[in-house]
Tab-separated table of C-alpha atoms in Angstrom:
chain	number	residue	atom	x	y	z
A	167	UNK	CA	18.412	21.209	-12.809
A	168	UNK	CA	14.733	20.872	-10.838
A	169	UNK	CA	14.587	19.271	-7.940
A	170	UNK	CA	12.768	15.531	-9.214
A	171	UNK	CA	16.596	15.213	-11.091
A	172	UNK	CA	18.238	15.656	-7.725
A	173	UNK	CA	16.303	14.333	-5.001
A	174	UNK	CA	18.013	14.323	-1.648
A	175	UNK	CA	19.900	11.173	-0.274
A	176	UNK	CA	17.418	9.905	2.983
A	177	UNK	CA	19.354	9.106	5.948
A	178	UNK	CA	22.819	10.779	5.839
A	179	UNK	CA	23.131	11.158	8.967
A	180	UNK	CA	21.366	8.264	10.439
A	181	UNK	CA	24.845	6.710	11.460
A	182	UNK	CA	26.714	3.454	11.761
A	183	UNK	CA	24.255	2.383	14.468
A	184	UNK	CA	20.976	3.108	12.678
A	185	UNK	CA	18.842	-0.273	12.782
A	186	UNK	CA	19.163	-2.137	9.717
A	187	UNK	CA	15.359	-3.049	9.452
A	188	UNK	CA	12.468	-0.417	10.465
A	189	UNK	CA	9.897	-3.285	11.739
A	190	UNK	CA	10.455	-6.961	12.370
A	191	UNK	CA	8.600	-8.206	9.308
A	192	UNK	CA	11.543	-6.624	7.059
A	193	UNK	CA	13.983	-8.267	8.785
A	194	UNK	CA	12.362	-11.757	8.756
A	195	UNK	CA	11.643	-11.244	4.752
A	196	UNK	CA	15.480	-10.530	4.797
A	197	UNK	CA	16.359	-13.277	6.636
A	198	UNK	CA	14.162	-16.106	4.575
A	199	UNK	CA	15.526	-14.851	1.219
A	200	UNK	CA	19.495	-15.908	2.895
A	201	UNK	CA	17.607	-19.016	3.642
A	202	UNK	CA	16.176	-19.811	0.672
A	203	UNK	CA	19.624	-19.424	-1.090
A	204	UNK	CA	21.440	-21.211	1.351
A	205	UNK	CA	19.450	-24.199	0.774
A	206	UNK	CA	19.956	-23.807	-2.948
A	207	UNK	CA	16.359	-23.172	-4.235
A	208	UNK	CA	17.571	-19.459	-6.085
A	209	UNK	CA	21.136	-17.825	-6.594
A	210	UNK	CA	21.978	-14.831	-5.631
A	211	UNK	CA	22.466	-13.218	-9.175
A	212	UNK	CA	18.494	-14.432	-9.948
A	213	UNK	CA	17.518	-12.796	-6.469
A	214	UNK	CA	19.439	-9.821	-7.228
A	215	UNK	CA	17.553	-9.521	-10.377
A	216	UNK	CA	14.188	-10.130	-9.390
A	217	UNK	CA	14.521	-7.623	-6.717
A	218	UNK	CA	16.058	-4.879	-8.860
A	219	UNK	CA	13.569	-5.487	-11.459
A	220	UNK	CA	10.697	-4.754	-8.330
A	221	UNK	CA	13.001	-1.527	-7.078
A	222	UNK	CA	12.797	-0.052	-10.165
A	223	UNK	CA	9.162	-0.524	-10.431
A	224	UNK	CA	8.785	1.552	-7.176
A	225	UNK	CA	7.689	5.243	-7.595
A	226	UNK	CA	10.031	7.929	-6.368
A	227	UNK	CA	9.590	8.712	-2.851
A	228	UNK	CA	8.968	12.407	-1.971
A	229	UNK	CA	12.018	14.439	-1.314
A	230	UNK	CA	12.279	14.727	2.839
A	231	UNK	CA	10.578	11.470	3.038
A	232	UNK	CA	11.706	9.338	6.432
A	233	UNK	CA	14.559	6.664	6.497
A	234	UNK	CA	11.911	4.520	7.768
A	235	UNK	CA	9.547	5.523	4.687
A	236	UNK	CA	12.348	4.343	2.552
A	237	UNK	CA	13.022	1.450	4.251
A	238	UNK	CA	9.261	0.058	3.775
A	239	UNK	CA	9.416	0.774	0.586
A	240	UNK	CA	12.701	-1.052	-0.259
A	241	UNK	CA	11.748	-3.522	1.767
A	242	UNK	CA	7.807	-3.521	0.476
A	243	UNK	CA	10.237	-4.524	-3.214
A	244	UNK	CA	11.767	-7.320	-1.831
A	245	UNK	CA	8.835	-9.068	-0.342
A	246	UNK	CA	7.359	-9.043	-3.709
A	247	UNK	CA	10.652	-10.357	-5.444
A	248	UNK	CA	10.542	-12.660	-2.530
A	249	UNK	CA	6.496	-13.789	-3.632
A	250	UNK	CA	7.749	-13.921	-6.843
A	251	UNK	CA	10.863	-16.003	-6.603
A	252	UNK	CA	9.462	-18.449	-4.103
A	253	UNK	CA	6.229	-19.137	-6.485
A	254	UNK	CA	8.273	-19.316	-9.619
A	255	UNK	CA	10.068	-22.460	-7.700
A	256	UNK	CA	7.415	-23.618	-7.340
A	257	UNK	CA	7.290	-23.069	-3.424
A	258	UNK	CA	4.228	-21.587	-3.441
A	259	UNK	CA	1.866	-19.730	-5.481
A	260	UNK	CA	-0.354	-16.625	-5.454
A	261	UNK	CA	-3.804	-18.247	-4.414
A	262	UNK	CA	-1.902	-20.130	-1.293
A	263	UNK	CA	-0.196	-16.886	-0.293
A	264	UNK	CA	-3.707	-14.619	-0.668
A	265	UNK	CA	-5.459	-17.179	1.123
A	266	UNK	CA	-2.289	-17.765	4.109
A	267	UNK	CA	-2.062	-14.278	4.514
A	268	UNK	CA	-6.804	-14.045	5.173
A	269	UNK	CA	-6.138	-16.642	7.712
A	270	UNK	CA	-3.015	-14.924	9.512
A	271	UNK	CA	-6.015	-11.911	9.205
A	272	UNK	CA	-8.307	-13.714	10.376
A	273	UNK	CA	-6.122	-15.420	13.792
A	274	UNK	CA	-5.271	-11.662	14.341
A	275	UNK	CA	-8.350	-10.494	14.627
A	276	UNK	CA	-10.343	-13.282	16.647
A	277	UNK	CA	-7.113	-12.742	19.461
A	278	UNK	CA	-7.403	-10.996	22.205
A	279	UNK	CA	-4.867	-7.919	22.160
A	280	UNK	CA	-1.665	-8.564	23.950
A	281	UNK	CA	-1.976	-12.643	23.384
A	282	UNK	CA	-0.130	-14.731	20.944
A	283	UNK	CA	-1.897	-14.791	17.300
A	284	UNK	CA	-2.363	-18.805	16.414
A	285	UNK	CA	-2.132	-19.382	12.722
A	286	UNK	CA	-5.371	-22.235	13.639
A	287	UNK	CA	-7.556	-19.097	15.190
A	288	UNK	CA	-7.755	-17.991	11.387
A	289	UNK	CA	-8.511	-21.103	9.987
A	290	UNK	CA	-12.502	-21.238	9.090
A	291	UNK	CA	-14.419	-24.793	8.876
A	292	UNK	CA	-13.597	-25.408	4.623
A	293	UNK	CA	-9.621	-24.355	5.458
B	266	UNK	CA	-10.221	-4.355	6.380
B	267	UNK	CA	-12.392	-2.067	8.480
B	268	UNK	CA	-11.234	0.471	10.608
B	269	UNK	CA	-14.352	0.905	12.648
B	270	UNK	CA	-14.241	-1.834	15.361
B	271	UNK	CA	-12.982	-1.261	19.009
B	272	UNK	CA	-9.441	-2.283	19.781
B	273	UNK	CA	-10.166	-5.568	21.802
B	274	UNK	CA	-8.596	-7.757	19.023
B	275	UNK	CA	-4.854	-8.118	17.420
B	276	UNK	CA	-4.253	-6.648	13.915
B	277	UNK	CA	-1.863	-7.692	11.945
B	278	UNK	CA	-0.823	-5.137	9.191
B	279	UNK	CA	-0.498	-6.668	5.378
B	280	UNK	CA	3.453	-6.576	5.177
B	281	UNK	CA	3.617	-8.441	8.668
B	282	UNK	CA	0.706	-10.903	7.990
B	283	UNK	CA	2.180	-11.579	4.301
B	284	UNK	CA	5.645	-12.448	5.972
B	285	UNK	CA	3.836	-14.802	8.653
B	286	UNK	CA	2.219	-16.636	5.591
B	287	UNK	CA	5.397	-17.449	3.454
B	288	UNK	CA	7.106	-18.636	6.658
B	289	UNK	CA	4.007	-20.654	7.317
B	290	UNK	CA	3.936	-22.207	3.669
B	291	UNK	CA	7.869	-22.598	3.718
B	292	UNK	CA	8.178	-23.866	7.610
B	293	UNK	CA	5.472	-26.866	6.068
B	294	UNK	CA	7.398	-27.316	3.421
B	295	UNK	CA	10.382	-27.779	5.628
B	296	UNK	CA	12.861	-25.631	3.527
B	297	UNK	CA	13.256	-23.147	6.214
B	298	UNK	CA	12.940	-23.232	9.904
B	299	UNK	CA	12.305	-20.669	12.289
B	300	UNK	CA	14.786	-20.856	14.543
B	301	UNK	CA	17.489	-20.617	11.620
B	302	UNK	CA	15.670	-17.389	10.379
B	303	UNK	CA	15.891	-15.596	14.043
B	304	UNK	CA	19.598	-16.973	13.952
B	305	UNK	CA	20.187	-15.448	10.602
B	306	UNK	CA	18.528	-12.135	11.820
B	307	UNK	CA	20.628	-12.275	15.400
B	308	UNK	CA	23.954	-12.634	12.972
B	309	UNK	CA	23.281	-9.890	10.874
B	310	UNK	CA	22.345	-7.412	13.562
B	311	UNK	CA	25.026	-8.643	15.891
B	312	UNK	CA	28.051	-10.247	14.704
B	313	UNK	CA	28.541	-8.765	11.118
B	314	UNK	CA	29.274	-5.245	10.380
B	315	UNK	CA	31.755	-2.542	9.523
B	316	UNK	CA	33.858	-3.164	12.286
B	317	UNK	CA	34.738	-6.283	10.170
B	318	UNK	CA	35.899	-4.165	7.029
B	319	UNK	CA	37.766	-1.591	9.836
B	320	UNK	CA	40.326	-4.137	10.855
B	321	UNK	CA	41.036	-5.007	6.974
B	322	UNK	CA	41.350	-1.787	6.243
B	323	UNK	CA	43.953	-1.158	9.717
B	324	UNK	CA	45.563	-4.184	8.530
B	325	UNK	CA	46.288	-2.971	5.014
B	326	UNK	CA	47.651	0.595	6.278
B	327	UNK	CA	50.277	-1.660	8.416
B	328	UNK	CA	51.280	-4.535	6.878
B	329	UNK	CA	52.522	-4.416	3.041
B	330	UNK	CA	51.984	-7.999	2.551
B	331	UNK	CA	48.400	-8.610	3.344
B	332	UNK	CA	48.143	-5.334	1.516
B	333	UNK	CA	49.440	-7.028	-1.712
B	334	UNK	CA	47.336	-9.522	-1.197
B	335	UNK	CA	44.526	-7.776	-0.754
B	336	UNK	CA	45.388	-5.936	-4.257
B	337	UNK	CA	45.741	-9.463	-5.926
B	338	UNK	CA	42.864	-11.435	-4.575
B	339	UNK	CA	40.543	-9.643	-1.917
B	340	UNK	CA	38.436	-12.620	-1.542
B	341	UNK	CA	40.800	-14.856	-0.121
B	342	UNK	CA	42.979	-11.846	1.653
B	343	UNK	CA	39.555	-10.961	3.314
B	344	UNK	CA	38.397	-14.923	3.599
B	345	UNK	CA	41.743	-15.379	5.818
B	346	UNK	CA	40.735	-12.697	8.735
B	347	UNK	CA	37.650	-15.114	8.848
B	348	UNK	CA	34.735	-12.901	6.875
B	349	UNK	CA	33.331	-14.854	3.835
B	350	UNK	CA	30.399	-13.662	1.772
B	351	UNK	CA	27.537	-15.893	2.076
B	352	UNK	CA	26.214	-15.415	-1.843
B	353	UNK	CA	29.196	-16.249	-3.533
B	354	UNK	CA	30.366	-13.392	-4.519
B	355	UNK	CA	34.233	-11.974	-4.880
B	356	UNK	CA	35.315	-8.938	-3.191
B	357	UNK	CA	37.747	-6.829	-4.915
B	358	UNK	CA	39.482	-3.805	-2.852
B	359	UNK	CA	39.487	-0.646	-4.503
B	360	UNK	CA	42.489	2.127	-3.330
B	361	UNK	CA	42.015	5.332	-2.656
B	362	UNK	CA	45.018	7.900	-3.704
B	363	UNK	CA	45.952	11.498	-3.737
B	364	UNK	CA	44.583	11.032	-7.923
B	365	UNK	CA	41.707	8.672	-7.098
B	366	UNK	CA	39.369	8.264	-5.254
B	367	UNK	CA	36.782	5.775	-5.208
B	368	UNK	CA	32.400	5.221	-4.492
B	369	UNK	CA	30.428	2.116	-4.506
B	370	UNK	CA	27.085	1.592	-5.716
B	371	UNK	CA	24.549	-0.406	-6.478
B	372	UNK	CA	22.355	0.880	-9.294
B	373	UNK	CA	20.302	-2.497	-9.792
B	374	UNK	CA	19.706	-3.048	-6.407
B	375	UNK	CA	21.557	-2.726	-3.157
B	376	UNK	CA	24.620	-5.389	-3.419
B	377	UNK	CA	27.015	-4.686	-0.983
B	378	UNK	CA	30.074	-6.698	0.760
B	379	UNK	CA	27.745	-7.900	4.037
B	380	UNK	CA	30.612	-9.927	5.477
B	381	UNK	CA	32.758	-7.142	5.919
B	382	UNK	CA	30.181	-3.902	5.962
B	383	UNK	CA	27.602	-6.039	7.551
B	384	UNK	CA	23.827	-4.474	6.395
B	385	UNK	CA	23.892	-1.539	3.835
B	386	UNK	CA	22.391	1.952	5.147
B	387	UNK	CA	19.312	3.030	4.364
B	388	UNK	CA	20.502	5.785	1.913
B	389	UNK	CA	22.771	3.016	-0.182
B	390	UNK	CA	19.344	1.642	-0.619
B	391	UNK	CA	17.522	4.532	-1.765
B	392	UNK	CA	16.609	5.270	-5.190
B	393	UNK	CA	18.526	9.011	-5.089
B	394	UNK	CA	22.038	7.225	-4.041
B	395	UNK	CA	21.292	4.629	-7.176
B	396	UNK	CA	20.483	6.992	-9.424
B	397	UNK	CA	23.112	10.333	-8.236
B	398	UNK	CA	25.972	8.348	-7.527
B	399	UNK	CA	27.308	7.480	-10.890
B	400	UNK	CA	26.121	10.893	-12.716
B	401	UNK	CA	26.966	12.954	-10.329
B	402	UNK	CA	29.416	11.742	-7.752
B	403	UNK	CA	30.970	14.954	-6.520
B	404	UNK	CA	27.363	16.416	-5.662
B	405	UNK	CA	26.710	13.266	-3.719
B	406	UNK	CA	29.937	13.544	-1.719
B	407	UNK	CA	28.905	17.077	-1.498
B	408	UNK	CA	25.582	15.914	0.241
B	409	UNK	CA	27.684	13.399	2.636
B	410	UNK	CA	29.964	16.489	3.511
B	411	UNK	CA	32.790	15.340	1.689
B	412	UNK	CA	34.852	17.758	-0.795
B	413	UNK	CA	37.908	16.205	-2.686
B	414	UNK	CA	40.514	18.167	-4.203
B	415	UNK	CA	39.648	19.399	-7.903
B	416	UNK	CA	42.724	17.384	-9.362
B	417	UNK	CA	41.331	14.085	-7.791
B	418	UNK	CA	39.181	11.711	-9.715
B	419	UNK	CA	36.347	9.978	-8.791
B	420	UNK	CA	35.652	6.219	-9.932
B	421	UNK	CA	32.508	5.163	-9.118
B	422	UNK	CA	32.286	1.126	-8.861
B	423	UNK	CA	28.708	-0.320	-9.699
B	424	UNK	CA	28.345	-3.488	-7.711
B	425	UNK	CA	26.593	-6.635	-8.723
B	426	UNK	CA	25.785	-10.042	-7.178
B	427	UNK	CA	29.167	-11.825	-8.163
B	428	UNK	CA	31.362	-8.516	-7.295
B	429	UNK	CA	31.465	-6.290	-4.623
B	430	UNK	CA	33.702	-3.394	-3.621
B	431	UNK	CA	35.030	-2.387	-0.745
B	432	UNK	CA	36.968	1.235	-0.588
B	433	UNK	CA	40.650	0.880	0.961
B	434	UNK	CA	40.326	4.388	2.282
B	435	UNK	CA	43.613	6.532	2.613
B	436	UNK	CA	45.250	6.502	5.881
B	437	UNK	CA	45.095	10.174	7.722
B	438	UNK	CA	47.951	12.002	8.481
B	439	UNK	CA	49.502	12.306	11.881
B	440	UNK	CA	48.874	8.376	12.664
B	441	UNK	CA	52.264	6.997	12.745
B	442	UNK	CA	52.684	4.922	15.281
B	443	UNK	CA	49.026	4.026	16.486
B	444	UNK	CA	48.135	0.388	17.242
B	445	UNK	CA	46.152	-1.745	14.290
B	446	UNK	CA	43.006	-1.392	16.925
B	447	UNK	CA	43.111	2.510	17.229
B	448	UNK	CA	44.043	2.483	13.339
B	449	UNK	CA	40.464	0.698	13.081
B	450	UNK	CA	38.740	3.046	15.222
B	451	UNK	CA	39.238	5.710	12.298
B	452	UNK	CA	37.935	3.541	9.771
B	453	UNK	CA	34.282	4.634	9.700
B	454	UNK	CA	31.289	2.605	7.114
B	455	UNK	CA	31.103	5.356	4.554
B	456	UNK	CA	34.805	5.648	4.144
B	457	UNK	CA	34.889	2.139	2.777
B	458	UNK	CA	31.710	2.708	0.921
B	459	UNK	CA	33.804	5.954	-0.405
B	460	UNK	CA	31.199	8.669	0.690
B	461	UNK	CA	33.277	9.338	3.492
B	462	UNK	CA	36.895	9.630	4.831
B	463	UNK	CA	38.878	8.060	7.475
B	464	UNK	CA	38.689	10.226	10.521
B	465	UNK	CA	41.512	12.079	11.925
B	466	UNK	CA	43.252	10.873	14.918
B	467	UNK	CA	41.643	13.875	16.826
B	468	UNK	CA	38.363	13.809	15.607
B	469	UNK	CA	37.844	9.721	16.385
């Protein structure tokens, strides 16, 4: 057996106590997908599916890559299951999240470091 | 975006700014708010986690009739200490013997009973626990430092959105006598996940 059929389990030894998300942004996509279902607009069997369908779409990590490497990526699946399920209710849709995400871009970089980003510093004079 | 301009400004990397701009477009919709989504974050990293599944587990070791019960219908034996799933799903204890002993996974994606395990590791996650743990189970365990007698079996449960698992460890030797609470204290994550063991009263 090579070593792509048995590649190492990442984070064995992390512990109980190992943080559950890596960065912030993981735990807020986590945290608007128990939202979303909660209020009703997916179930959790189509959610489960639309994320494994994205997990399985990921390429294979190398072997000694970082819990937090894995984490991104994992969590890199569900924010595009999220994208997905959100615009196929009809929540959003790719143009409105593209163009969002430029103006988020946009408020980021016309703040000064170390002061709140306004979503309206990103907006130009036709959004 | 370029790289080559002097740090006076904020960046925002894609993940992050893609996050900010659903919550935008679903805070204007008004089918999410953001003070629910920091309370949903603050309950997951606080207030739910294995130490829910430990006192099942104590319980069951001590007391034969929530044990039975927990046999017969985990969802409501587990509902009744107060931790519900919040997807709907049922819960179904799994028993660990002297000829069995038993492994979650998830192989289509990382379901796993949050109300009692709270947040599933980083290595349940990953693509080489999904795709080892039902082929080869005993070289996982190996990998987790567990070794199980030759004459033991392994079942390996796959979990799904309407069923998850949770492993009813066996309860060490040499604990007779020890309070529900310290029983609980040897009731580590992976031994209810089944890549690990409950720890001996010396070593917790």
């Amino acid at each position: 057996m090579n070593a792509s059929d048995t590649p190492r389990i990442p984070g064995v030894t992390d512990g109980e106590t190992a943080p559950w998300f890596a960065e912030p942004w993981q735990a807020k996509a986590f945290a608007m997908t128990v939202s979303l279902h909660a209020a009703g607009v997916f179930s959790w069997t189509d959610w489960a599916e639309a994320l494994s369908t994205r997990l399985h779409g990921a390429t294979a990590l190398p072997d000694g890559a970082s819990s937090a490497a894995h984490m991104a990526q994992y969590y890199a699946a569900w924010l595009d299951a999220l994208e997905e399920m959100t615009t196929r209710t009809g929540l959003t849709d790719p143009a409105l999240l593209a163009e969002t995400t430029e103006t988020w871009q946009r408020a980021a970089l016309a703040t000064p470091h170390g002061t709140p980003i306004r979503f309206e510093a990103g907006l130009t004079d036709h959004g | 975006m370029p790289h080559d301009h002097p740090h006076d400004h904020s960046e925002l990397d894609d993940m992050t700014a893609r996050v900010m701009a659903l919550e935008t477009l679903l805070t204007r919709k008004g089918i999410v708010e953001s003070a629910a989504l920091d309370e949903i974050i603050e309950t997951y990293e606080t207030r739910v986690g294995p130490r829910n599944g430990a006192a099942v587990v104590a319980r069951a070791w001590t007391d034969p009739e929530f044990r039975d019960w927990l046999e017969r219908d985990a969802t409501a034996a587990i509902g009744s200490m107060g931790f519900t799933g919040r997807q709907g799903e049922h819960m179904m204890a799994v028993f660990n013997t002297p000829e069995r002993h038993n492994m979650v996974v998830c192989t289509l994606c990382s379901c796993y009973p949050w109300s009692v395990l709270g947040m599933p590791p980083v290595w349940y996650k990953s693509m080489p626990y999904r795709a080892r743990a039902v082929r080869e189970p005993r070289a996982v365990l190996a990998e987790f430092g567990v070794t199980l007698p030759e004459e033991t079996a392994v079942r390996v449960w796959d979990s799904t959105a309407e069923m998850r698992y949770l492993v009813i460890p066996m309860r060490p030797d040499g604990t007779e006598g020890m309070s529900v609470d310290a029983l609980a204290g040897l009731v580590t994550r992976d031994s209810m996940i089944g890549t690990g063991l409950a720890l001996a009263p010396e070593a917790a």
